[in-house]
Amino acid sequence: SAVISQKPSRDICQRGTSLTIQCQVDSQVTMMFWYRQQPGQSLTLIATANQGSEATYESGFVIDKFPISRPNLTFSTLTVSNMSPEDSSIYLCSVGRGGANYGYTFGSGTRLTVV
Amino acid sequence: QKEVEQDPGPLSVPEGAIVSLNCTYSNSAFQYFMWYRQYSRKGPELLMYTYSSGNKEDGRFTAQVDKSSKYISLFIRDSQPSDSATYLCAMSGGSNYKLTFGKGTLLTVNP
């Protein structure tokens, strides 16, 4: 299965600022997914990033708050914009395992604290 | 009613015990069922994958799916301290590639 490198692993940010999270995959993949994992909550899909097209956002998530780039088949970024303490969470990127219904491979996550 | 329900625990067992982890779901379209293990400060890793109903065994781990009851289980035999982690159930259905996760159960296996 694919190996995913995610940066940064953690960060502490001031409210009102933005943070860009990078996700690098060691093989070409069509779809990359960004998830949020809040304490005591289920992993929640933020958006699906397709190379060459706009990302598809899930209900409750908007592009102005979480802009995504997908410049090629091995790389994507997620930006958390104009952060507030409510954005404190773990953010994870993932890719399908040869067909998304066969499960996903996840990066190690970015632990974000907004103060 | 949430689509996937999972008791968050925490669950604490002695080494060698048999562990049973469970999820219920409401969406009858789900056909693919997975269990992920997540160690502290790590991303989830796929542990078991099952399609439709039935059992699947992999070493000390057994996954069961009962679609008629909308109930899935993960059994861990001869549990080890290294099994201490959060276990997440996840499922998807048909052409919908999206995974729906449970909240996860925190398991501690005490030596």
PDB file of C-alpha atoms in Angstrom:
ATOM      1  CA  SER A   1       0.000   0.000   0.000  1.00  0.00           C
ATOM      2  CA  ALA A   2       0.992   3.629  -0.449  1.00  0.00           C
ATOM      3  CA  VAL A   3       3.210   5.446   2.021  1.00  0.00           C
ATOM      4  CA  ILE A   4       2.038   8.921   3.014  1.00  0.00           C
ATOM      5  CA  SER A   5       4.196  11.680   4.469  1.00  0.00           C
ATOM      6  CA  GLN A   6       2.341  14.493   6.158  1.00  0.00           C
ATOM      7  CA  LYS A   7       3.809  17.781   7.389  1.00  0.00           C
ATOM      8  CA  PRO A   8       3.845  19.342   9.888  1.00  0.00           C
ATOM      9  CA  SER A   9       3.192  16.670  12.470  1.00  0.00           C
ATOM     10  CA  ARG A  10       1.991  19.272  14.928  1.00  0.00           C
ATOM     11  CA  ASP A  11       1.689  23.017  15.308  1.00  0.00           C
ATOM     12  CA  ILE A  12       0.423  25.636  17.698  1.00  0.00           C
ATOM     13  CA  CYS A  13      -1.049  28.647  15.922  1.00  0.00           C
ATOM     14  CA  GLN A  14      -2.518  31.984  16.852  1.00  0.00           C
ATOM     15  CA  ARG A  15      -6.172  32.586  16.138  1.00  0.00           C
ATOM     16  CA  GLY A  16      -6.814  34.446  12.911  1.00  0.00           C
ATOM     17  CA  THR A  17      -3.811  32.943  11.143  1.00  0.00           C
ATOM     18  CA  SER A  18      -3.672  30.153   8.544  1.00  0.00           C
ATOM     19  CA  LEU A  19      -1.798  26.874   8.406  1.00  0.00           C
ATOM     20  CA  THR A  20      -1.035  24.804   5.315  1.00  0.00           C
ATOM     21  CA  ILE A  21      -0.674  21.061   5.732  1.00  0.00           C
ATOM     22  CA  GLN A  22       1.221  19.072   3.140  1.00  0.00           C
ATOM     23  CA  CYS A  23       0.586  15.495   2.066  1.00  0.00           C
ATOM     24  CA  GLN A  24       3.059  13.574  -0.115  1.00  0.00           C
ATOM     25  CA  VAL A  25       2.328  10.060  -1.433  1.00  0.00           C
ATOM     26  CA  ASP A  26       5.010   7.692  -2.746  1.00  0.00           C
ATOM     27  CA  SER A  27       2.869   6.626  -5.719  1.00  0.00           C
ATOM     28  CA  GLN A  28       0.418   8.250  -8.084  1.00  0.00           C
ATOM     29  CA  VAL A  29      -3.175   8.226  -6.866  1.00  0.00           C
ATOM     30  CA  THR A  30      -6.322   9.603  -8.401  1.00  0.00           C
ATOM     31  CA  MET A  31      -8.125  10.707  -5.285  1.00  0.00           C
ATOM     32  CA  MET A  32      -6.767  12.045  -2.023  1.00  0.00           C
ATOM     33  CA  PHE A  33      -8.970  12.660   0.963  1.00  0.00           C
ATOM     34  CA  TRP A  34      -8.704  15.073   3.869  1.00  0.00           C
ATOM     35  CA  TYR A  35     -10.210  14.161   7.225  1.00  0.00           C
ATOM     36  CA  ARG A  36     -10.617  15.882  10.549  1.00  0.00           C
ATOM     37  CA  GLN A  37     -10.485  13.997  13.835  1.00  0.00           C
ATOM     38  CA  GLN A  38     -11.801  15.948  16.800  1.00  0.00           C
ATOM     39  CA  PRO A  39     -11.535  14.617  20.347  1.00  0.00           C
ATOM     40  CA  GLY A  40     -14.322  12.164  21.078  1.00  0.00           C
ATOM     41  CA  GLN A  41     -15.679  12.422  17.555  1.00  0.00           C
ATOM     42  CA  SER A  42     -15.650  10.234  14.464  1.00  0.00           C
ATOM     43  CA  LEU A  43     -13.230  10.883  11.642  1.00  0.00           C
ATOM     44  CA  THR A  44     -15.045  13.327   9.407  1.00  0.00           C
ATOM     45  CA  LEU A  45     -14.350  13.733   5.708  1.00  0.00           C
ATOM     46  CA  ILE A  46     -13.603  17.345   4.827  1.00  0.00           C
ATOM     47  CA  ALA A  47     -13.107  17.032   1.083  1.00  0.00           C
ATOM     48  CA  THR A  48     -11.925  14.889  -1.781  1.00  0.00           C
ATOM     49  CA  ALA A  49      -9.024  16.276  -3.816  1.00  0.00           C
ATOM     50  CA  ASN A  50      -8.833  15.268  -7.471  1.00  0.00           C
ATOM     51  CA  GLN A  51      -5.904  16.225  -9.637  1.00  0.00           C
ATOM     52  CA  GLY A  52      -6.859  18.770 -12.273  1.00  0.00           C
ATOM     53  CA  SER A  53     -10.211  19.740 -10.822  1.00  0.00           C
ATOM     54  CA  GLU A  54     -11.732  21.557  -7.887  1.00  0.00           C
ATOM     55  CA  ALA A  55     -11.929  19.685  -4.632  1.00  0.00           C
ATOM     56  CA  THR A  56     -15.307  18.311  -3.596  1.00  0.00           C
ATOM     57  CA  TYR A  57     -16.329  19.458  -0.119  1.00  0.00           C
ATOM     58  CA  GLU A  58     -18.598  17.681   2.313  1.00  0.00           C
ATOM     59  CA  SER A  59     -21.536  19.312   4.002  1.00  0.00           C
ATOM     60  CA  GLY A  60     -20.364  21.772   6.628  1.00  0.00           C
ATOM     61  CA  PHE A  61     -16.996  22.453   5.008  1.00  0.00           C
ATOM     62  CA  VAL A  62     -16.340  25.300   2.584  1.00  0.00           C
ATOM     63  CA  ILE A  63     -13.508  26.197   0.268  1.00  0.00           C
ATOM     64  CA  ASP A  64     -12.901  29.609   1.822  1.00  0.00           C
ATOM     65  CA  LYS A  65     -12.160  27.983   5.161  1.00  0.00           C
ATOM     66  CA  PHE A  66     -10.349  24.877   3.887  1.00  0.00           C
ATOM     67  CA  PRO A  67      -8.787  25.611   0.489  1.00  0.00           C
ATOM     68  CA  ILE A  68      -7.173  22.553  -1.078  1.00  0.00           C
ATOM     69  CA  SER A  69      -4.581  22.268  -3.799  1.00  0.00           C
ATOM     70  CA  ARG A  70      -3.800  19.164  -5.860  1.00  0.00           C
ATOM     71  CA  PRO A  71      -1.049  20.113  -8.300  1.00  0.00           C
ATOM     72  CA  ASN A  72      -0.131  16.527  -9.274  1.00  0.00           C
ATOM     73  CA  LEU A  73      -0.954  12.886  -8.598  1.00  0.00           C
ATOM     74  CA  THR A  74       1.344  12.548  -5.569  1.00  0.00           C
ATOM     75  CA  PHE A  75       0.823  15.760  -3.614  1.00  0.00           C
ATOM     76  CA  SER A  76      -1.917  17.812  -1.976  1.00  0.00           C
ATOM     77  CA  THR A  77      -2.215  20.598   0.555  1.00  0.00           C
ATOM     78  CA  LEU A  78      -4.990  21.584   2.928  1.00  0.00           C
ATOM     79  CA  THR A  79      -5.049  25.092   4.373  1.00  0.00           C
ATOM     80  CA  VAL A  80      -6.960  25.879   7.530  1.00  0.00           C
ATOM     81  CA  SER A  81      -7.768  29.568   7.194  1.00  0.00           C
ATOM     82  CA  ASN A  82      -8.574  32.288   9.720  1.00  0.00           C
ATOM     83  CA  MET A  83      -8.242  29.777  12.530  1.00  0.00           C
ATOM     84  CA  SER A  84     -10.190  29.787  15.760  1.00  0.00           C
ATOM     85  CA  PRO A  85      -9.813  27.493  18.792  1.00  0.00           C
ATOM     86  CA  GLU A  86     -12.662  25.363  17.370  1.00  0.00           C
ATOM     87  CA  ASP A  87     -10.292  24.344  14.568  1.00  0.00           C
ATOM     88  CA  SER A  88      -8.027  22.604  17.060  1.00  0.00           C
ATOM     89  CA  SER A  89      -8.030  19.037  15.828  1.00  0.00           C
ATOM     90  CA  ILE A  90      -6.058  16.347  14.073  1.00  0.00           C
ATOM     91  CA  TYR A  91      -6.072  16.643  10.294  1.00  0.00           C
ATOM     92  CA  LEU A  92      -5.344  13.544   8.232  1.00  0.00           C
ATOM     93  CA  CYS A  93      -4.823  12.915   4.560  1.00  0.00           C
ATOM     94  CA  SER A  94      -5.564   9.541   3.056  1.00  0.00           C
ATOM     95  CA  VAL A  95      -5.633   7.634  -0.218  1.00  0.00           C
ATOM     96  CA  GLY A  96      -7.616   4.636  -1.396  1.00  0.00           C
ATOM     97  CA  ARG A  97      -6.079   1.183  -1.363  1.00  0.00           C
ATOM     98  CA  GLY A  98      -6.558   0.195  -4.973  1.00  0.00           C
ATOM     99  CA  GLY A  99     -10.228   1.028  -4.876  1.00  0.00           C
ATOM    100  CA  ALA A 100     -11.638   3.161  -2.109  1.00  0.00           C
ATOM    101  CA  ASN A 101     -14.082   0.486  -0.974  1.00  0.00           C
ATOM    102  CA  TYR A 102     -11.092  -1.531   0.093  1.00  0.00           C
ATOM    103  CA  GLY A 103     -10.238   1.013   2.734  1.00  0.00           C
ATOM    104  CA  TYR A 104      -7.896   3.899   2.979  1.00  0.00           C
ATOM    105  CA  THR A 105      -4.279   4.412   3.952  1.00  0.00           C
ATOM    106  CA  PHE A 106      -3.801   7.362   6.272  1.00  0.00           C
ATOM    107  CA  GLY A 107      -0.963   9.704   6.953  1.00  0.00           C
ATOM    108  CA  SER A 108       0.208  10.136  10.522  1.00  0.00           C
ATOM    109  CA  GLY A 109      -1.790  13.328  10.897  1.00  0.00           C
ATOM    110  CA  THR A 110      -1.219  16.954  11.845  1.00  0.00           C
ATOM    111  CA  ARG A 111      -2.125  17.857  15.400  1.00  0.00           C
ATOM    112  CA  LEU A 112      -3.242  21.486  15.368  1.00  0.00           C
ATOM    113  CA  THR A 113      -3.786  23.613  18.433  1.00  0.00           C
ATOM    114  CA  VAL A 114      -5.171  27.118  17.996  1.00  0.00           C
ATOM    115  CA  VAL A 115      -4.648  29.525  20.885  1.00  0.00           C
TER     116      VAL A 115
ATOM    117  CA  GLN B   1     -29.738   8.058  15.050  1.00  0.00           C
ATOM    118  CA  LYS B   2     -26.132   8.190  13.930  1.00  0.00           C
ATOM    119  CA  GLU B   3     -25.194   6.052  10.933  1.00  0.00           C
ATOM    120  CA  VAL B   4     -22.531   4.192  12.919  1.00  0.00           C
ATOM    121  CA  GLU B   5     -22.547   3.690  16.671  1.00  0.00           C
ATOM    122  CA  GLN B   6     -19.510   2.509  18.591  1.00  0.00           C
ATOM    123  CA  ASP B   7     -19.030   2.394  22.334  1.00  0.00           C
ATOM    124  CA  PRO B   8     -16.024   4.651  23.049  1.00  0.00           C
ATOM    125  CA  GLY B   9     -15.041   2.719  26.146  1.00  0.00           C
ATOM    126  CA  PRO B  10     -12.472   2.922  27.571  1.00  0.00           C
ATOM    127  CA  LEU B  11     -11.985  -0.817  27.769  1.00  0.00           C
ATOM    128  CA  SER B  12      -9.299  -2.245  30.023  1.00  0.00           C
ATOM    129  CA  VAL B  13      -8.424  -5.957  30.004  1.00  0.00           C
ATOM    130  CA  PRO B  14      -5.613  -8.157  31.342  1.00  0.00           C
ATOM    131  CA  GLU B  15      -3.050  -9.605  28.994  1.00  0.00           C
ATOM    132  CA  GLY B  16      -4.274 -12.819  27.387  1.00  0.00           C
ATOM    133  CA  ALA B  17      -7.942 -11.891  27.536  1.00  0.00           C
ATOM    134  CA  ILE B  18     -10.312 -12.157  24.598  1.00  0.00           C
ATOM    135  CA  VAL B  19     -11.480  -8.724  23.517  1.00  0.00           C
ATOM    136  CA  SER B  20     -14.750  -8.031  21.752  1.00  0.00           C
ATOM    137  CA  LEU B  21     -15.301  -4.712  19.995  1.00  0.00           C
ATOM    138  CA  ASN B  22     -18.570  -3.875  18.305  1.00  0.00           C
ATOM    139  CA  CYS B  23     -20.353  -1.404  16.048  1.00  0.00           C
ATOM    140  CA  THR B  24     -23.924  -1.074  14.920  1.00  0.00           C
ATOM    141  CA  TYR B  25     -25.066   0.797  11.865  1.00  0.00           C
ATOM    142  CA  SER B  26     -28.291   1.972  10.299  1.00  0.00           C
ATOM    143  CA  ASN B  27     -27.512   2.281   6.584  1.00  0.00           C
ATOM    144  CA  SER B  28     -28.444  -0.959   4.817  1.00  0.00           C
ATOM    145  CA  ALA B  29     -26.403   0.143   1.759  1.00  0.00           C
ATOM    146  CA  PHE B  30     -23.141  -0.504   3.599  1.00  0.00           C
ATOM    147  CA  GLN B  31     -21.361  -3.514   2.112  1.00  0.00           C
ATOM    148  CA  TYR B  32     -17.701  -2.967   2.978  1.00  0.00           C
ATOM    149  CA  PHE B  33     -16.678  -3.139   6.607  1.00  0.00           C
ATOM    150  CA  MET B  34     -13.326  -2.309   8.087  1.00  0.00           C
ATOM    151  CA  TRP B  35     -11.527  -2.091  11.359  1.00  0.00           C
ATOM    152  CA  TYR B  36      -8.725   0.374  11.865  1.00  0.00           C
ATOM    153  CA  ARG B  37      -6.230   0.500  14.687  1.00  0.00           C
ATOM    154  CA  GLN B  38      -4.874   3.855  15.767  1.00  0.00           C
ATOM    155  CA  TYR B  39      -1.966   4.176  18.135  1.00  0.00           C
ATOM    156  CA  SER B  40      -1.520   7.399  20.052  1.00  0.00           C
ATOM    157  CA  ARG B  41      -0.217  10.225  17.835  1.00  0.00           C
ATOM    158  CA  LYS B  42      -0.432   8.048  14.735  1.00  0.00           C
ATOM    159  CA  GLY B  43      -2.829   7.797  11.809  1.00  0.00           C
ATOM    160  CA  PRO B  44      -5.311   4.919  11.587  1.00  0.00           C
ATOM    161  CA  GLU B  45      -4.012   1.717   9.977  1.00  0.00           C
ATOM    162  CA  LEU B  46      -6.248  -0.812   8.290  1.00  0.00           C
ATOM    163  CA  LEU B  47      -6.472  -3.948  10.402  1.00  0.00           C
ATOM    164  CA  MET B  48      -9.278  -5.993   8.888  1.00  0.00           C
ATOM    165  CA  TYR B  49     -11.462  -5.696   5.808  1.00  0.00           C
ATOM    166  CA  THR B  50     -14.647  -7.642   5.121  1.00  0.00           C
ATOM    167  CA  TYR B  51     -17.088  -7.576   2.280  1.00  0.00           C
ATOM    168  CA  SER B  52     -20.740  -8.303   3.057  1.00  0.00           C
ATOM    169  CA  SER B  53     -21.660 -10.788   5.776  1.00  0.00           C
ATOM    170  CA  GLY B  54     -19.477 -13.467   7.289  1.00  0.00           C
ATOM    171  CA  ASN B  55     -16.290 -13.959   9.221  1.00  0.00           C
ATOM    172  CA  LYS B  56     -12.688 -13.238   8.425  1.00  0.00           C
ATOM    173  CA  GLU B  57      -9.733 -14.361  10.464  1.00  0.00           C
ATOM    174  CA  ASP B  58      -6.181 -13.042  10.460  1.00  0.00           C
ATOM    175  CA  GLY B  59      -3.957 -14.389  13.168  1.00  0.00           C
ATOM    176  CA  ARG B  60      -5.332 -13.331  16.543  1.00  0.00           C
ATOM    177  CA  PHE B  61      -7.969 -11.108  14.936  1.00  0.00           C
ATOM    178  CA  THR B  62     -11.433 -12.143  13.726  1.00  0.00           C
ATOM    179  CA  ALA B  63     -13.908  -9.802  12.088  1.00  0.00           C
ATOM    180  CA  GLN B  64     -17.590 -10.675  11.931  1.00  0.00           C
ATOM    181  CA  VAL B  65     -20.348  -9.004   9.972  1.00  0.00           C
ATOM    182  CA  ASP B  66     -24.039  -9.666  10.493  1.00  0.00           C
ATOM    183  CA  LYS B  67     -25.860  -7.575   7.920  1.00  0.00           C
ATOM    184  CA  SER B  68     -29.281  -8.818   9.029  1.00  0.00           C
ATOM    185  CA  SER B  69     -28.666  -7.277  12.450  1.00  0.00           C
ATOM    186  CA  LYS B  70     -26.523  -4.411  11.136  1.00  0.00           C
ATOM    187  CA  TYR B  71     -23.831  -5.386  13.594  1.00  0.00           C
ATOM    188  CA  ILE B  72     -20.104  -5.892  13.192  1.00  0.00           C
ATOM    189  CA  SER B  73     -17.546  -7.198  15.642  1.00  0.00           C
ATOM    190  CA  LEU B  74     -13.804  -7.497  16.037  1.00  0.00           C
ATOM    191  CA  PHE B  75     -12.416 -10.186  18.325  1.00  0.00           C
ATOM    192  CA  ILE B  76      -8.849 -10.168  19.575  1.00  0.00           C
ATOM    193  CA  ARG B  77      -7.595 -13.424  21.051  1.00  0.00           C
ATOM    194  CA  ASP B  78      -4.695 -13.644  23.475  1.00  0.00           C
ATOM    195  CA  SER B  79      -4.569  -9.879  23.734  1.00  0.00           C
ATOM    196  CA  GLN B  80      -1.153  -8.267  24.187  1.00  0.00           C
ATOM    197  CA  PRO B  81      -0.079  -4.923  25.651  1.00  0.00           C
ATOM    198  CA  SER B  82       0.923  -3.964  22.098  1.00  0.00           C
ATOM    199  CA  ASP B  83      -2.769  -4.180  21.171  1.00  0.00           C
ATOM    200  CA  SER B  84      -3.432  -1.127  23.324  1.00  0.00           C
ATOM    201  CA  ALA B  85      -4.825   1.437  20.901  1.00  0.00           C
ATOM    202  CA  THR B  86      -8.041   2.986  19.672  1.00  0.00           C
ATOM    203  CA  TYR B  87     -10.037   0.724  17.364  1.00  0.00           C
ATOM    204  CA  LEU B  88     -12.235   2.364  14.757  1.00  0.00           C
ATOM    205  CA  CYS B  89     -14.904   0.643  12.744  1.00  0.00           C
ATOM    206  CA  ALA B  90     -15.620   2.024   9.277  1.00  0.00           C
ATOM    207  CA  MET B  91     -17.923   1.135   6.461  1.00  0.00           C
ATOM    208  CA  SER B  92     -18.930   2.113   2.959  1.00  0.00           C
ATOM    209  CA  GLY B  93     -21.414   1.051   0.356  1.00  0.00           C
ATOM    210  CA  GLY B  94     -21.664   0.499  -3.373  1.00  0.00           C
ATOM    211  CA  SER B  95     -20.450   3.286  -5.586  1.00  0.00           C
ATOM    212  CA  ASN B  96     -20.213   5.653  -2.637  1.00  0.00           C
ATOM    213  CA  TYR B  97     -16.524   5.590  -1.839  1.00  0.00           C
ATOM    214  CA  LYS B  98     -16.915   7.550   1.350  1.00  0.00           C
ATOM    215  CA  LEU B  99     -16.087   5.854   4.600  1.00  0.00           C
ATOM    216  CA  THR B 100     -18.294   6.380   7.617  1.00  0.00           C
ATOM    217  CA  PHE B 101     -16.457   5.871  10.880  1.00  0.00           C
ATOM    218  CA  GLY B 102     -17.459   5.032  14.398  1.00  0.00           C
ATOM    219  CA  LYS B 103     -16.032   7.165  17.191  1.00  0.00           C
ATOM    220  CA  GLY B 104     -13.526   4.506  18.153  1.00  0.00           C
ATOM    221  CA  THR B 105     -13.019   2.367  21.267  1.00  0.00           C
ATOM    222  CA  LEU B 106      -9.953   2.959  23.423  1.00  0.00           C
ATOM    223  CA  LEU B 107      -8.490  -0.388  24.486  1.00  0.00           C
ATOM    224  CA  THR B 108      -5.824  -0.896  27.120  1.00  0.00           C
ATOM    225  CA  VAL B 109      -4.293  -4.337  27.635  1.00  0.00           C
ATOM    226  CA  ASN B 110      -2.568  -4.528  30.999  1.00  0.00           C
ATOM    227  CA  PRO B 111       0.512  -6.750  31.431  1.00  0.00           C
TER     228      PRO B 111
END
